[in-house]
Tab-separated table of N, CA and C in Angstrom:
chain	number	residue	atom	x	y	z
A	30	MET	N	1.025	-0.964	0.029
A	30	MET	CA	0.036	-0.063	-0.011
A	30	MET	C	0.823	1.352	0.125
A	31	GLU	N	0.305	2.182	-0.770
A	31	GLU	CA	1.256	3.427	-0.735
A	31	GLU	C	0.959	4.022	0.578
A	32	ASP	N	1.824	4.812	0.749
A	32	ASP	CA	1.787	5.944	2.222
A	32	ASP	C	0.881	7.149	1.876
A	33	VAL	N	0.617	7.356	0.929
A	33	VAL	CA	-0.229	8.310	0.585
A	33	VAL	C	-1.819	7.787	0.770
A	34	ASP	N	-1.935	6.746	0.763
A	34	ASP	CA	-3.233	6.135	1.107
A	34	ASP	C	-3.895	6.226	3.012
A	35	PHE	N	-2.346	6.703	3.585
A	35	PHE	CA	-2.774	6.828	5.091
A	35	PHE	C	-2.536	8.133	5.505
A	36	ALA	N	-1.998	8.866	4.516
A	36	ALA	CA	-1.746	10.338	4.705
A	36	ALA	C	-3.288	10.935	5.409
A	37	ASP	N	-3.136	11.991	6.333
A	37	ASP	CA	-4.095	12.720	6.924
A	37	ASP	C	-4.877	13.160	5.803
A	38	PRO	N	-6.164	13.172	5.741
A	38	PRO	CA	-7.097	13.459	4.791
A	38	PRO	C	-7.640	15.158	4.978
A	39	VAL	N	-6.758	16.008	4.880
A	39	VAL	CA	-6.683	17.491	5.596
A	39	VAL	C	-7.593	18.038	4.572
A	40	GLU	N	-7.554	17.923	3.349
A	40	GLU	CA	-8.483	18.376	2.621
A	40	GLU	C	-10.061	18.185	2.440
A	41	VAL	N	-10.289	17.043	2.869
A	41	VAL	CA	-11.586	16.711	3.804
A	41	VAL	C	-12.039	17.439	4.959
A	42	TRP	N	-11.047	17.582	5.804
A	42	TRP	CA	-10.960	18.265	6.944
A	42	TRP	C	-11.347	19.707	6.702
A	43	LEU	N	-10.422	20.353	5.991
A	43	LEU	CA	-11.021	21.880	5.556
A	43	LEU	C	-12.142	22.050	5.165
A	44	ALA	N	-12.436	20.974	4.143
A	44	ALA	CA	-13.796	21.387	3.567
A	44	ALA	C	-15.211	21.260	4.537
A	45	ALA	N	-14.909	20.368	5.599
A	45	ALA	CA	-15.821	20.088	6.558
A	45	ALA	C	-15.644	21.374	7.402
A	46	MET	N	-14.617	22.258	7.711
A	46	MET	CA	-14.566	23.303	8.506
A	46	MET	C	-15.012	24.551	7.535
A	47	GLY	N	-15.510	24.549	6.266
A	47	GLY	CA	-15.994	25.564	5.503
A	47	GLY	C	-15.132	25.990	4.201
A	48	ASP	N	-13.913	25.581	4.080
A	48	ASP	CA	-12.968	25.753	3.192
A	48	ASP	C	-12.853	24.717	2.090
A	49	PRO	N	-13.662	24.754	1.115
A	49	PRO	CA	-13.568	23.518	0.235
A	49	PRO	C	-12.555	23.450	-0.813
A	50	SER	N	-11.680	24.493	-0.807
A	50	SER	CA	-10.973	25.001	-2.208
A	50	SER	C	-9.875	23.743	-2.149
A	51	PRO	N	-9.116	23.610	-0.962
A	51	PRO	CA	-8.262	22.130	-1.347
A	51	PRO	C	-8.834	20.942	-1.717
A	52	LEU	N	-9.896	20.275	-1.003
A	52	LEU	CA	-10.729	19.407	-1.868
A	52	LEU	C	-11.256	19.432	-3.304
A	53	VAL	N	-11.657	20.630	-3.543
A	53	VAL	CA	-11.892	20.903	-4.975
A	53	VAL	C	-10.759	20.459	-5.875
A	54	ALA	N	-9.440	21.327	-5.443
A	54	ALA	CA	-8.643	20.934	-6.257
A	54	ALA	C	-7.818	19.648	-6.413
A	55	LEU	N	-7.939	18.976	-5.387
A	55	LEU	CA	-7.998	17.550	-5.045
A	55	LEU	C	-8.227	16.787	-6.136
A	56	LEU	N	-9.784	16.846	-6.344
A	56	LEU	CA	-10.990	16.100	-7.245
A	56	LEU	C	-10.827	16.557	-8.429
A	57	ILE	N	-10.421	17.898	-8.791
A	57	ILE	CA	-10.206	18.174	-10.173
A	57	ILE	C	-8.774	17.658	-10.706
A	58	ALA	N	-7.733	17.279	-9.903
A	58	ALA	CA	-6.514	17.003	-10.144
A	58	ALA	C	-6.679	15.640	-10.773
A	59	GLY	N	-7.648	14.996	-10.861
A	59	GLY	CA	-7.881	13.405	-11.453
A	59	GLY	C	-7.021	12.631	-10.600
A	60	GLY	N	-7.105	11.436	-10.975
A	60	GLY	CA	-6.211	10.248	-10.435
A	60	GLY	C	-7.480	9.663	-9.390
A	61	ALA	N	-6.933	8.502	-8.974
A	61	ALA	CA	-7.563	7.962	-7.675
A	61	ALA	C	-7.251	8.610	-6.592
A	62	LEU	N	-8.156	8.501	-5.760
A	62	LEU	CA	-8.442	9.280	-4.299
A	62	LEU	C	-7.795	8.230	-3.282
A	63	PRO	N	-6.878	9.041	-2.626
A	63	PRO	CA	-6.348	7.902	-1.530
A	63	PRO	C	-7.448	7.326	-0.506
A	64	ARG	N	-7.093	6.138	-0.011
A	64	ARG	CA	-7.843	5.482	0.813
A	64	ARG	C	-8.537	6.374	1.887
A	65	ARG	N	-7.860	6.843	2.652
A	65	ARG	CA	-8.372	7.495	3.969
A	65	ARG	C	-9.042	8.734	3.292
A	66	THR	N	-8.812	9.283	2.277
A	66	THR	CA	-9.751	10.870	1.877
A	66	THR	C	-10.999	10.026	1.236
A	67	ARG	N	-11.234	8.890	0.778
A	67	ARG	CA	-12.602	8.140	0.400
A	67	ARG	C	-13.159	8.220	1.742
A	68	HIS	N	-12.424	7.710	2.890
A	68	HIS	CA	-13.076	6.996	3.834
A	68	HIS	C	-13.481	8.367	4.826
A	69	ALA	N	-12.699	9.429	4.963
A	69	ALA	CA	-12.964	10.829	5.365
A	69	ALA	C	-14.113	11.474	4.922
A	70	LEU	N	-14.246	11.588	3.434
A	70	LEU	CA	-15.369	12.131	2.686
A	70	LEU	C	-16.372	11.440	2.894
A	71	ALA	N	-16.450	10.060	3.043
A	71	ALA	CA	-17.624	9.343	3.530
A	71	ALA	C	-18.186	9.679	4.814
A	72	ALA	N	-17.182	9.762	5.813
A	72	ALA	CA	-17.715	9.961	7.084
A	72	ALA	C	-18.082	11.528	7.434
A	73	TRP	N	-17.583	12.313	6.620
A	73	TRP	CA	-18.073	13.601	6.671
A	73	TRP	C	-19.464	13.841	6.043
A	74	LEU	N	-19.593	13.310	4.788
A	74	LEU	CA	-21.121	13.135	4.397
A	74	LEU	C	-22.208	12.297	4.679
A	75	SER	N	-21.445	11.443	5.607
A	75	SER	CA	-22.623	10.728	6.617
A	75	SER	C	-23.033	11.482	7.630
A	76	GLY	N	-22.157	12.569	8.114
A	76	GLY	CA	-22.950	13.289	9.355
A	76	GLY	C	-21.571	12.645	10.601
A	77	ALA	N	-20.687	11.722	10.366
A	77	ALA	CA	-20.022	11.218	11.295
A	77	ALA	C	-19.360	12.496	11.994
A	78	PHE	N	-18.796	13.317	11.352
A	78	PHE	CA	-17.598	14.403	12.168
A	78	PHE	C	-18.778	15.169	12.889
A	79	GLY	N	-19.864	15.210	12.710
A	79	GLY	CA	-20.690	15.950	13.768
A	79	GLY	C	-21.133	15.174	14.906
A	80	GLN	N	-20.861	13.998	14.768
A	80	GLN	CA	-21.638	13.025	15.935
A	80	GLN	C	-21.027	12.958	17.400
A	81	ALA	N	-21.449	12.570	18.450
A	81	ALA	CA	-21.063	12.164	19.140
A	81	ALA	C	-20.034	10.774	19.020
A	82	ARG	N	-19.289	10.627	19.965
A	82	ARG	CA	-18.234	9.212	19.733
A	82	ARG	C	-19.064	8.116	19.967
A	83	ALA	N	-18.953	7.128	19.162
A	83	ALA	CA	-19.844	5.729	19.124
A	83	ALA	C	-19.439	4.995	20.358
A	84	PRO	N	-20.648	4.423	20.731
A	84	PRO	CA	-20.474	3.659	22.157
A	84	PRO	C	-19.303	2.662	21.787
A	85	GLY	N	-18.439	2.575	22.827
A	85	GLY	CA	-17.305	1.572	22.641
A	85	GLY	C	-16.231	2.175	22.027
A	86	ALA	N	-16.337	3.230	21.414
A	86	ALA	CA	-15.220	3.467	20.868
A	86	ALA	C	-13.972	4.214	21.875
A	87	ARG	N	-12.728	4.077	21.553
A	87	ARG	CA	-11.553	4.416	22.061
A	87	ARG	C	-12.055	5.970	22.701
A	88	THR	N	-11.341	6.249	23.945
A	88	THR	CA	-11.965	7.530	24.481
A	88	THR	C	-10.553	8.308	24.777
A	89	GLY	N	-10.567	9.344	25.213
A	89	GLY	CA	-9.323	9.932	25.948
A	89	GLY	C	-8.786	10.834	24.748
A	90	ASP	N	-7.383	11.440	25.263
A	90	ASP	CA	-6.861	12.411	24.126
A	90	ASP	C	-5.997	11.486	23.159
A	91	HIS	N	-5.647	10.477	23.220
A	91	HIS	CA	-5.104	9.749	21.871
A	91	HIS	C	-5.617	10.088	20.469
A	92	VAL	N	-4.542	10.601	19.942
A	92	VAL	CA	-4.741	10.833	18.672
A	92	VAL	C	-3.967	9.698	17.916
A	93	LEU	N	-5.090	9.329	16.873
A	93	LEU	CA	-4.913	8.249	15.796
A	93	LEU	C	-3.811	8.873	14.837
A	94	ALA	N	-2.614	8.301	14.601
A	94	ALA	CA	-1.695	8.250	13.672
A	94	ALA	C	-1.893	7.775	12.385
A	95	PRO	N	-1.470	8.379	11.426
A	95	PRO	CA	-1.673	7.490	10.027
A	95	PRO	C	-1.213	6.005	10.217
A	96	GLU	N	-0.073	5.750	10.816
A	96	GLU	CA	0.539	4.375	10.931
A	96	GLU	C	-0.650	3.595	11.899
A	97	GLU	N	-1.092	4.027	12.797
A	97	GLU	CA	-1.983	3.470	13.719
A	97	GLU	C	-3.155	2.707	12.780
A	98	ILE	N	-3.657	3.830	12.004
A	98	ILE	CA	-4.655	3.532	10.758
A	98	ILE	C	-4.530	2.510	9.997
A	99	ARG	N	-3.050	2.532	9.405
A	99	ARG	CA	-2.601	1.440	8.671
A	99	ARG	C	-2.332	-0.177	9.347
A	100	ARG	N	-1.975	0.051	10.639
A	100	ARG	CA	-2.058	-1.125	11.478
A	100	ARG	C	-3.557	-1.580	11.547
A	101	ASP	N	-4.718	-1.049	11.851
A	101	ASP	CA	-5.996	-1.233	11.906
A	101	ASP	C	-6.559	-1.762	10.863
A	102	THR	N	-6.022	-1.243	9.226
A	102	THR	CA	-6.515	-1.686	8.147
A	102	THR	C	-5.737	-2.882	7.945
A	103	ALA	N	-4.577	-3.254	8.261
A	103	ALA	CA	-3.983	-4.961	8.216
A	103	ALA	C	-4.728	-5.810	8.915
A	104	ALA	N	-5.016	-5.323	10.190
A	104	ALA	CA	-5.727	-6.356	11.045
A	104	ALA	C	-7.186	-6.648	10.455
A	105	ALA	N	-7.943	-5.792	10.007
A	105	ALA	CA	-9.205	-6.079	9.219
A	105	ALA	C	-9.012	-6.573	8.243
A	106	ASN	N	-8.055	-6.420	7.247
A	106	ASN	CA	-7.758	-7.370	6.193
A	106	ASN	C	-7.584	-8.600	6.459
A	107	TYR	N	-6.712	-9.056	7.591
A	107	TYR	CA	-6.476	-10.384	7.799
A	107	TYR	C	-7.759	-10.902	8.272
A	108	LEU	N	-8.537	-10.507	9.073
A	108	LEU	CA	-9.683	-11.031	9.554
A	108	LEU	C	-10.392	-11.157	8.394
A	109	ARG	N	-10.790	-10.517	7.505
A	109	ARG	CA	-11.760	-10.415	6.290
A	109	ARG	C	-11.368	-11.346	5.674
A	110	ILE	N	-10.342	-11.720	5.376
A	110	ILE	CA	-9.839	-12.686	4.457
A	110	ILE	C	-9.883	-14.241	5.007
A	111	ALA	N	-9.656	-14.291	6.395
A	111	ALA	CA	-9.684	-15.353	7.399
A	111	ALA	C	-11.187	-15.730	7.600
A	112	ALA	N	-12.031	-14.731	7.616
A	112	ALA	CA	-13.554	-15.030	7.747
A	112	ALA	C	-13.773	-15.654	6.319
A	113	ARG	N	-13.585	-15.102	5.292
A	113	ARG	CA	-14.164	-15.074	3.903
A	113	ARG	C	-13.810	-16.955	3.799
A	114	ALA	N	-12.447	-17.258	4.227
A	114	ALA	CA	-11.931	-18.572	3.815
A	114	ALA	C	-12.664	-19.836	4.554
A	115	GLU	N	-13.165	-19.307	5.945
A	115	GLU	CA	-13.670	-20.089	7.027
A	115	GLU	C	-15.418	-20.201	6.285
A	116	GLU	N	-15.626	-19.376	5.963
A	116	GLU	CA	-17.306	-19.276	5.434
A	116	GLU	C	-17.262	-20.295	4.152
A	117	ARG	N	-16.285	-20.384	3.236
A	117	ARG	CA	-16.261	-21.168	2.106
A	117	ARG	C	-15.729	-22.673	2.241
A	118	GLY	N	-15.429	-22.792	3.463
A	118	GLY	CA	-14.978	-24.485	4.127
A	118	GLY	C	-13.465	-24.524	3.912
A	119	TYR	N	-12.862	-23.542	3.370
A	119	TYR	CA	-11.162	-23.636	3.001
A	119	TYR	C	-10.398	-23.514	4.670
A	120	GLU	N	-9.265	-24.214	4.552
A	120	GLU	CA	-8.404	-24.432	5.701
A	120	GLU	C	-7.107	-23.440	5.110
A	121	ILE	N	-6.812	-22.760	6.063
A	121	ILE	CA	-5.758	-21.645	5.645
A	121	ILE	C	-4.612	-21.791	6.828
A	122	ASP	N	-3.510	-21.546	6.181
A	122	ASP	CA	-2.442	-21.497	7.432
A	122	ASP	C	-2.452	-19.854	8.085
A	123	GLY	N	-2.840	-19.766	9.078
A	123	GLY	CA	-2.955	-18.386	10.033
A	123	GLY	C	-1.695	-17.592	9.519
A	124	ASP	N	-0.658	-18.564	10.099
A	124	ASP	CA	0.608	-17.830	10.291
A	124	ASP	C	1.106	-17.350	9.079
A	125	SER	N	1.000	-18.198	8.149
A	125	SER	CA	1.143	-17.830	6.380
A	125	SER	C	0.494	-16.449	6.064
A	126	LEU	N	-0.798	-16.482	6.393
A	126	LEU	CA	-1.753	-15.122	6.198
A	126	LEU	C	-1.105	-14.074	6.907
A	127	ALA	N	-0.745	-14.277	8.035
A	127	ALA	CA	-0.504	-13.205	8.860
A	127	ALA	C	0.829	-12.537	8.257
A	128	ARG	N	1.891	-13.362	7.983
A	128	ARG	CA	3.233	-12.796	7.301
A	128	ARG	C	2.737	-12.110	6.059
A	129	GLN	N	1.768	-12.479	4.853
A	129	GLN	CA	1.768	-12.074	4.048
A	129	GLN	C	0.891	-10.666	4.125
A	130	VAL	N	-0.009	-10.576	4.805
A	130	VAL	CA	-0.791	-9.392	5.405
A	130	VAL	C	0.619	-8.397	5.848
A	131	ALA	N	1.278	-8.586	6.879
A	131	ALA	CA	2.059	-7.580	7.264
A	131	ALA	C	3.092	-7.203	6.198
A	132	ARG	N	3.609	-8.217	5.264
A	132	ARG	CA	4.372	-7.746	4.522
A	132	ARG	C	3.584	-6.672	3.296
A	133	LYS	N	2.453	-6.846	3.081
A	133	LYS	CA	1.793	-6.004	2.062
A	133	LYS	C	1.483	-4.621	2.798
A	134	TRP	N	1.218	-4.632	3.953
A	134	TRP	CA	0.836	-3.348	4.767
A	134	TRP	C	1.783	-2.906	5.307
A	135	ARG	N	3.177	-3.666	5.175
A	135	ARG	CA	4.179	-3.185	5.666
A	135	ARG	C	4.128	-2.673	7.131
A	136	VAL	N	3.705	-3.467	8.063
A	136	VAL	CA	3.291	-3.815	9.565
A	136	VAL	C	4.419	-4.717	10.274
A	137	PRO	N	4.720	-4.522	11.235
A	137	PRO	CA	5.909	-5.925	11.929
A	137	PRO	C	4.724	-7.030	12.097
A	138	LEU	N	5.194	-8.013	12.016
A	138	LEU	CA	4.289	-9.329	12.119
A	138	LEU	C	4.030	-9.350	13.528
A	139	ALA	N	4.849	-8.997	14.736
A	139	ALA	CA	4.423	-9.221	15.882
A	139	ALA	C	3.367	-8.147	16.393
A	140	THR	N	3.682	-6.849	15.921
A	140	THR	CA	2.652	-6.014	15.960
A	140	THR	C	1.133	-6.445	15.219
A	141	LEU	N	1.329	-6.588	13.997
A	141	LEU	CA	0.162	-7.196	13.595
A	141	LEU	C	-0.682	-8.529	13.959
A	142	ARG	N	0.013	-9.428	14.908
A	142	ARG	CA	-0.314	-10.322	15.465
A	142	ARG	C	-0.830	-9.976	16.846
A	143	GLY	N	-0.762	-8.786	17.561
A	143	GLY	CA	-1.155	-8.168	18.670
A	143	GLY	C	-2.327	-7.521	18.029
A	144	ASP	N	-2.246	-6.669	17.069
A	144	ASP	CA	-3.690	-5.920	16.490
A	144	ASP	C	-4.831	-6.695	16.190
A	145	ILE	N	-4.533	-8.123	15.542
A	145	ILE	CA	-5.597	-9.204	15.344
A	145	ILE	C	-6.136	-9.653	16.479
A	146	ALA	N	-5.394	-9.870	17.641
A	146	ALA	CA	-5.899	-10.198	18.836
A	146	ALA	C	-6.752	-9.198	19.755
A	147	ARG	N	-6.216	-8.156	19.459
A	147	ARG	CA	-7.145	-6.919	19.989
A	147	ARG	C	-8.265	-6.771	19.403
A	148	ALA	N	-8.335	-7.062	17.973
A	148	ALA	CA	-9.811	-6.715	17.246
A	148	ALA	C	-10.678	-8.133	17.641
A	149	ARG	N	-10.117	-9.285	17.771
A	149	ARG	CA	-10.690	-10.141	17.816
A	149	ARG	C	-11.511	-10.070	19.224
A	150	THR	N	-10.910	-9.498	20.383
A	150	THR	CA	-11.634	-9.321	21.446
A	150	THR	C	-12.595	-7.957	21.723
A	151	GLU	N	-11.863	-6.776	21.319
A	151	GLU	CA	-12.608	-5.654	21.241
A	151	GLU	C	-13.451	-5.358	19.791
A	152	GLY	N	-13.181	-6.049	18.886
A	152	GLY	CA	-13.888	-5.624	17.811
A	152	GLY	C	-13.031	-4.665	16.913
A	153	MET	N	-13.287	-4.719	15.642
A	153	MET	CA	-12.373	-3.793	14.905
A	153	MET	C	-12.978	-2.113	15.079
A	154	PRO	N	-12.164	-1.006	14.779
A	154	PRO	CA	-12.960	0.080	15.045
A	154	PRO	C	-13.718	0.290	13.666
A	155	ASP	N	-14.776	1.150	13.824
A	155	ASP	CA	-15.404	1.536	12.875
A	155	ASP	C	-14.727	2.683	12.006
A	156	ILE	N	-14.648	2.674	10.549
A	156	ILE	CA	-14.054	3.613	9.897
A	156	ILE	C	-14.499	4.712	10.091
A	157	LEU	N	-15.601	4.977	9.797
A	157	LEU	CA	-16.106	6.294	10.056
A	157	LEU	C	-16.287	6.995	11.412
A	158	ASP	N	-16.212	6.452	12.287
A	158	ASP	CA	-15.736	6.539	13.851
A	158	ASP	C	-14.558	6.926	13.763
A	159	THR	N	-13.242	6.122	13.192
A	159	THR	CA	-12.177	6.214	13.048
A	159	THR	C	-11.687	7.923	12.574
A	160	GLU	N	-12.371	7.856	11.398
A	160	GLU	CA	-11.787	9.397	10.735
A	160	GLU	C	-12.783	10.369	11.166
A	161	ALA	N	-13.598	10.364	12.177
A	161	ALA	CA	-14.390	11.317	12.759
A	161	ALA	C	-13.494	11.801	13.598
A	162	ARG	N	-12.775	10.576	14.790
A	162	ARG	CA	-11.768	11.023	15.623
A	162	ARG	C	-10.695	11.731	15.297
A	163	ALA	N	-10.097	11.197	14.117
A	163	ALA	CA	-8.919	11.994	13.579
A	163	ALA	C	-9.180	13.285	13.033
A	164	PHE	N	-10.551	13.416	12.409
A	164	PHE	CA	-10.782	15.017	12.333
A	164	PHE	C	-11.045	15.680	13.529
A	165	ARG	N	-11.707	15.365	14.648
A	165	ARG	CA	-11.667	16.015	15.691
A	165	ARG	C	-10.392	16.368	16.533
A	166	ALA	N	-9.343	15.404	16.417
A	166	ALA	CA	-7.983	15.814	16.791
A	166	ALA	C	-7.494	16.866	16.236
A	167	TRP	N	-7.669	16.780	14.694
A	167	TRP	CA	-6.965	17.667	14.040
A	167	TRP	C	-7.740	19.080	14.465
A	168	GLN	N	-9.023	19.259	14.529
A	168	GLN	CA	-9.754	20.347	14.693
A	168	GLN	C	-9.417	21.102	15.912
A	169	GLY	N	-9.012	20.306	17.142
A	169	GLY	CA	-8.743	20.674	18.328
A	169	GLY	C	-7.075	21.042	18.146
A	170	GLY	N	-6.515	20.933	17.242
A	170	GLY	CA	-4.987	21.720	17.215
A	170	GLY	C	-4.408	20.368	17.720
A	171	ARG	N	-4.627	19.116	17.740
A	171	ARG	CA	-3.576	18.329	18.041
A	171	ARG	C	-2.909	17.651	17.054
A	172	ARG	N	-3.063	18.198	15.776
A	172	ARG	CA	-2.539	17.524	14.552
A	172	ARG	C	-2.261	18.604	13.753
A	173	ALA	N	-0.814	18.358	13.058
A	173	ALA	CA	-0.724	19.506	12.145
A	173	ALA	C	-0.233	18.816	10.664
A	174	VAL	N	-1.071	19.323	9.688
A	174	VAL	CA	-0.907	18.466	8.345
A	174	VAL	C	-0.849	19.561	7.179
A	175	VAL	N	-0.396	19.392	6.121
A	175	VAL	CA	-0.571	20.055	5.075
A	175	VAL	C	-1.668	19.536	3.955
A	176	PRO	N	-2.415	20.541	3.345
A	176	PRO	CA	-3.333	20.331	2.468
A	176	PRO	C	-2.707	19.939	1.254
A	177	PHE	N	-3.300	18.905	0.030
A	177	PHE	CA	-2.934	18.956	-1.219
A	177	PHE	C	-2.393	20.196	-1.868
A	178	ALA	N	-1.679	20.272	-2.902
A	178	ALA	CA	-1.119	21.433	-3.592
A	178	ALA	C	-1.028	20.841	-4.766
A	179	PRO	N	-2.227	21.331	-5.972
A	179	PRO	CA	-1.696	21.020	-7.243
A	179	PRO	C	-0.368	21.122	-7.909
A	180	ARG	N	0.089	20.390	-8.497
A	180	ARG	CA	1.721	20.882	-9.153
A	180	ARG	C	1.578	21.456	-10.423
């Protein structure tokens, strides 16, 4: 996965705050939107940016970093593939799958295993809630990021 897929979607955040020009520039520039930009746009349009924190969501002043969102995505990818294989009656080598997912998402294997275990007990974070939390952290001045600038 490209690092840009996990960069903070500041263009969407600025649009949510009333300045759509960076998001418009990104959309006009063409090309595929980064993964987090798509997720943040969905969160904003669904109203998640203005909603209270979801029940059971992580609390406190913890600020989600792009690397943490990459780790959550890798764990979700592992669990989705494992569930799909189980539903279809396939036996898979979980350790081999974990190594492949860790390599694909550039996450240390031990970290991925810990994230998978956490996700199995606590459940995966909702992506809209995750992006809303990142937006609120940025809005509160706890994140400094630069918007897209067309070349």
